[in-house]
CSV table of C-alpha atoms in Angstrom, one decimal:
chain,number,residue,atom,x,y,z
A,190,MET,CA,108.3,16.4,82.3
A,191,LEU,CA,112.2,17.8,82.4
A,192,VAL,CA,111.4,21.7,82.4
A,193,LEU,CA,114.2,24.0,81.4
A,194,VAL,CA,114.0,27.3,83.5
A,195,THR,CA,116.3,29.8,81.9
A,196,GLY,CA,117.5,32.5,84.7
A,197,VAL,CA,116.7,30.0,87.4
A,198,THR,CA,118.4,31.9,89.7
A,199,GLY,CA,116.0,34.8,89.5
A,200,ASN,CA,113.4,35.8,91.9
A,201,LEU,CA,110.8,34.4,89.2
A,202,GLY,CA,113.3,31.3,88.7
A,203,LEU,CA,113.2,30.4,92.5
A,204,TYR,CA,109.5,30.1,92.6
A,205,LEU,CA,109.4,28.0,89.5
A,206,ILE,CA,111.8,25.3,90.7
A,207,GLU,CA,109.2,25.0,93.7
A,208,SER,CA,106.1,25.0,91.6
A,209,LEU,CA,107.6,22.5,88.7
A,210,SER,CA,109.1,20.2,91.6
A,211,SER,CA,106.0,20.3,93.9
A,212,ARG,CA,104.4,18.4,90.9
A,213,GLY,CA,106.6,16.0,90.0
A,214,HIS,CA,108.5,17.4,87.0
A,215,LYS,CA,112.3,17.1,87.0
A,216,VAL,CA,114.1,20.7,86.6
A,217,ARG,CA,117.1,21.9,84.5
A,218,GLY,CA,118.3,25.4,85.6
A,219,LEU,CA,120.0,27.8,83.1
A,220,GLY,CA,122.0,30.7,84.7
A,221,ARG,CA,125.2,32.5,85.5
A,222,SER,CA,126.1,30.9,88.8
A,223,PRO,CA,124.5,28.1,90.8
A,224,ASP,CA,126.1,29.7,94.1
A,225,LYS,CA,123.3,31.9,94.0
A,226,LEU,CA,120.6,28.8,95.3
A,227,THR,CA,120.8,27.5,98.5
A,228,GLU,CA,121.7,23.8,98.9
A,229,GLU,CA,118.2,23.1,99.1
A,230,GLN,CA,117.1,24.5,95.8
A,231,ARG,CA,120.2,22.9,94.2
A,232,LEU,CA,119.3,19.5,95.2
A,233,LYS,CA,115.7,20.0,93.6
A,234,LEU,CA,117.6,20.8,90.0
A,235,GLU,CA,118.3,17.7,87.6
A,236,SER,CA,121.3,19.6,86.6
A,237,PHE,CA,122.5,23.5,86.2
A,238,VAL,CA,124.2,24.8,82.9
A,239,LYS,CA,126.2,28.1,83.7
A,240,ILE,CA,125.6,30.5,80.3
A,241,GLN,CA,127.9,33.7,80.3
A,242,ASN,CA,125.4,36.0,78.4
A,243,TYR,CA,122.2,35.7,76.5
A,244,TRP,CA,123.8,34.9,73.4
A,245,ASN,CA,126.3,32.1,74.7
A,246,VAL,CA,124.8,29.6,72.1
A,247,ASP,CA,126.6,26.4,73.1
A,248,ALA,CA,125.4,27.1,76.5
A,249,LEU,CA,121.5,27.3,75.1
A,250,ASP,CA,122.1,24.2,73.2
A,251,ARG,CA,123.3,22.0,76.2
A,252,ALA,CA,120.6,23.3,77.8
A,253,CYS,CA,118.1,22.5,76.0
A,254,ASN,CA,119.1,19.5,74.8
A,255,GLY,CA,116.3,16.5,75.7
A,256,VAL,CA,114.1,18.9,77.4
A,257,ASP,CA,110.3,18.5,77.1
A,258,ALA,CA,109.7,22.2,77.8
A,259,VAL,CA,111.2,25.5,78.0
A,260,ILE,CA,110.4,28.2,80.6
A,261,CYS,CA,112.1,31.6,80.0
A,262,ALA,CA,112.4,33.8,83.2
A,263,TYR,CA,115.0,36.2,82.3
A,264,ALA,CA,114.3,39.7,81.1
A,265,GLY,CA,111.0,40.3,78.8
A,266,THR,CA,112.6,40.9,75.8
A,267,PRO,CA,111.1,39.7,72.6
A,268,PRO,CA,111.1,37.0,71.3
A,269,ILE,CA,112.0,35.1,74.4
A,270,TRP,CA,109.1,36.0,76.8
A,271,LEU,CA,106.7,33.0,77.7
A,272,LEU,CA,104.3,35.7,80.1
A,273,THR,CA,104.8,39.2,80.4
A,274,GLY,CA,102.9,41.6,82.5
A,275,GLY,CA,102.7,43.6,85.9
A,276,LEU,CA,104.8,41.6,89.1
A,277,THR,CA,103.2,42.9,91.8
A,278,GLU,CA,106.4,42.9,93.4
A,279,VAL,CA,108.0,45.1,90.6
A,280,TYR,CA,105.3,46.9,90.3
A,281,PHE,CA,105.4,48.4,93.9
A,282,SER,CA,109.0,48.1,94.0
A,283,VAL,CA,109.3,45.8,96.9
A,284,PRO,CA,113.2,45.8,97.9
A,285,GLY,CA,115.1,43.5,95.8
A,286,TYR,CA,112.4,43.4,92.8
A,287,GLY,CA,113.6,46.0,91.0
A,288,ASN,CA,112.6,49.8,90.8
A,289,PHE,CA,109.4,50.6,89.1
A,290,SER,CA,109.1,54.1,90.6
A,291,PRO,CA,108.5,57.4,88.4
A,292,ALA,CA,112.3,57.9,88.3
A,293,TYR,CA,112.0,55.0,85.5
A,294,ASN,CA,108.6,56.0,84.4
A,295,GLY,CA,106.9,53.7,86.8
A,296,LEU,CA,103.5,54.6,89.1
A,297,TRP,CA,104.6,54.1,92.4
A,298,ASP,CA,106.7,56.4,94.3
A,299,PRO,CA,107.6,54.0,97.7
A,300,GLU,CA,109.4,57.2,99.2
A,301,ASN,CA,106.6,59.9,98.8
A,302,LYS,CA,104.0,57.4,98.8
A,303,THR,CA,102.1,58.7,95.5
A,304,VAL,CA,100.8,56.9,92.6
A,305,ASP,CA,101.2,58.5,88.8
A,306,ILE,CA,97.4,58.0,87.7
A,307,TRP,CA,97.0,58.3,83.8
A,308,GLY,CA,93.2,58.0,82.6
A,309,THR,CA,90.0,58.8,84.7
A,310,GLY,CA,91.7,56.7,87.8
A,311,TYR,CA,89.2,54.3,87.4
A,312,GLU,CA,90.6,51.7,85.4
A,313,LYS,CA,91.2,48.6,86.7
A,314,TRP,CA,95.0,47.2,87.1
A,315,ASP,CA,95.8,43.4,86.5
A,316,LEU,CA,98.5,42.2,88.4
A,317,THR,CA,100.3,39.4,89.3
A,318,THR,CA,102.6,38.1,92.2
A,319,GLU,CA,105.7,35.9,91.1
A,320,LYS,CA,104.5,32.8,93.2
A,321,ASP,CA,101.3,33.1,90.9
A,322,ALA,CA,103.3,33.7,87.6
A,323,ALA,CA,105.3,30.3,88.5
A,324,GLU,CA,102.1,28.6,89.0
A,325,PHE,CA,100.5,29.8,85.9
A,326,SER,CA,103.5,29.1,83.8
A,327,ALA,CA,103.3,25.7,85.2
A,328,ALA,CA,100.1,25.0,84.3
A,329,VAL,CA,100.1,26.1,80.8
A,330,ILE,CA,102.9,23.6,79.9
A,331,GLU,CA,101.1,20.7,81.7
A,332,ARG,CA,97.9,21.3,79.3
A,333,ASP,CA,97.0,19.1,76.3
A,334,ASP,CA,97.0,21.9,73.6
A,335,ALA,CA,100.7,22.9,74.9
A,336,THR,CA,102.2,22.0,72.2
A,337,GLU,CA,100.2,24.2,69.6
A,338,GLY,CA,101.3,27.5,71.1
A,339,GLY,CA,99.4,30.4,71.8
A,340,PHE,CA,98.7,33.1,74.6
A,341,TRP,CA,97.0,33.0,77.7
A,342,GLU,CA,96.0,36.1,80.0
A,343,LEU,CA,96.5,35.0,83.3
A,344,TYR,CA,96.9,37.7,86.6
A,345,SER,CA,96.4,37.2,90.3
A,346,GLY,CA,93.9,40.2,90.8
A,347,ALA,CA,92.6,43.4,88.9
A,348,TYR,CA,92.1,46.3,91.1
A,349,LEU,CA,91.3,50.1,90.9
A,350,PRO,CA,94.0,52.5,92.5
A,351,CYS,CA,91.4,53.4,94.9
A,352,GLU,CA,91.1,49.8,96.0
A,353,LEU,CA,95.0,49.1,96.1
A,354,ALA,CA,95.3,52.6,98.1
A,355,LYS,CA,92.5,51.2,100.6
A,356,ILE,CA,94.6,47.9,100.9
A,357,TYR,CA,97.8,49.6,101.2
A,358,LYS,CA,96.4,51.8,104.1
A,359,GLU,CA,94.6,48.9,106.1
A,360,VAL,CA,98.2,47.4,106.1
A,361,ARG,CA,100.8,49.9,106.4
A,362,GLY,CA,98.3,52.7,108.0
A,363,ILE,CA,99.6,55.3,105.6
A,364,GLU,CA,97.3,57.4,103.0
A,365,ILE,CA,98.3,57.3,99.6
A,366,THR,CA,98.2,60.7,97.3
A,367,PHE,CA,97.0,60.4,93.6
A,368,LYS,CA,99.1,62.7,91.0
A,369,GLU,CA,97.0,63.0,88.0
A,370,ARG,CA,99.4,62.7,84.9
A,371,GLY,CA,96.8,62.7,81.8
A,372,SER,CA,94.5,60.7,79.8
A,373,LEU,CA,95.1,57.7,78.5
A,374,ASP,CA,95.9,59.0,75.0
A,375,ASP,CA,98.8,61.4,76.4
A,376,LEU,CA,100.0,58.4,77.9
A,377,ARG,CA,100.1,56.5,74.8
A,378,LYS,CA,101.7,59.2,72.7
A,379,LEU,CA,104.4,59.7,75.4
A,380,ALA,CA,105.3,56.0,75.7
A,381,TYR,CA,105.7,55.8,71.5
A,382,SER,CA,107.3,59.1,71.4
A,383,MET,CA,109.8,58.0,74.0
A,384,ARG,CA,110.1,54.5,72.6
A,385,GLU,CA,111.4,56.3,69.2
A,386,GLN,CA,113.7,58.6,70.7
A,387,LYS,CA,115.7,56.2,72.9
A,388,PRO,CA,118.0,53.2,71.9
A,389,TYR,CA,116.6,49.5,72.0
A,390,ASN,CA,119.2,48.7,74.9
A,391,ASP,CA,118.0,51.8,76.8
A,392,TYR,CA,114.3,50.0,76.9
A,393,TYR,CA,114.2,50.4,80.9
A,394,GLY,CA,113.9,54.0,80.2
A,395,PHE,CA,110.2,54.2,78.7
A,396,ILE,CA,108.9,50.2,79.5
A,397,GLY,CA,107.5,51.5,82.5
A,398,LEU,CA,104.9,53.5,80.7
A,399,PHE,CA,104.2,50.6,78.4
A,400,TYR,CA,103.0,48.6,81.7
């Protein structure tokens, strides 16, 4: 298949190049500049279409022309997402992978080594690595029923906060402190309240609560 990857120069897009090309698919990239790609990555592309912004319709039309499938790998803004959820690298604020700290209503504070807990602390967290997200996306478009559409729930693993803290200590040798924030109902009320208060283009101010 010829697969268009929008946002191909991003963290997830780079994994999609590898995942799709390793499966024998041709990959067309859509992004602001191919300069962000290595020469090896550029050679794996059928072509690269430059786009100035999300609403650059001419570029989108050119990019979509003749492709068999599209995987959207830029911002998870409806209705353009294929796969959404907690990417592990973002969840734990790995350098270069965004900020999901309490400053953005996230859970993990990498500086103080604390985790905000909503609920009992015994609810499992579904987490997905970017590499697995790319593999899952490639597998979905290869399904015989892919053209029928639908939703798939996919994740790399599910962990209790205490399990994650144990793994972190084993790997980094650092104790994690839990900060109890309230019940799941408290979280739900806060999330919807902040969504109503903030403008849509400021969704980073509340999206962490929904994750």
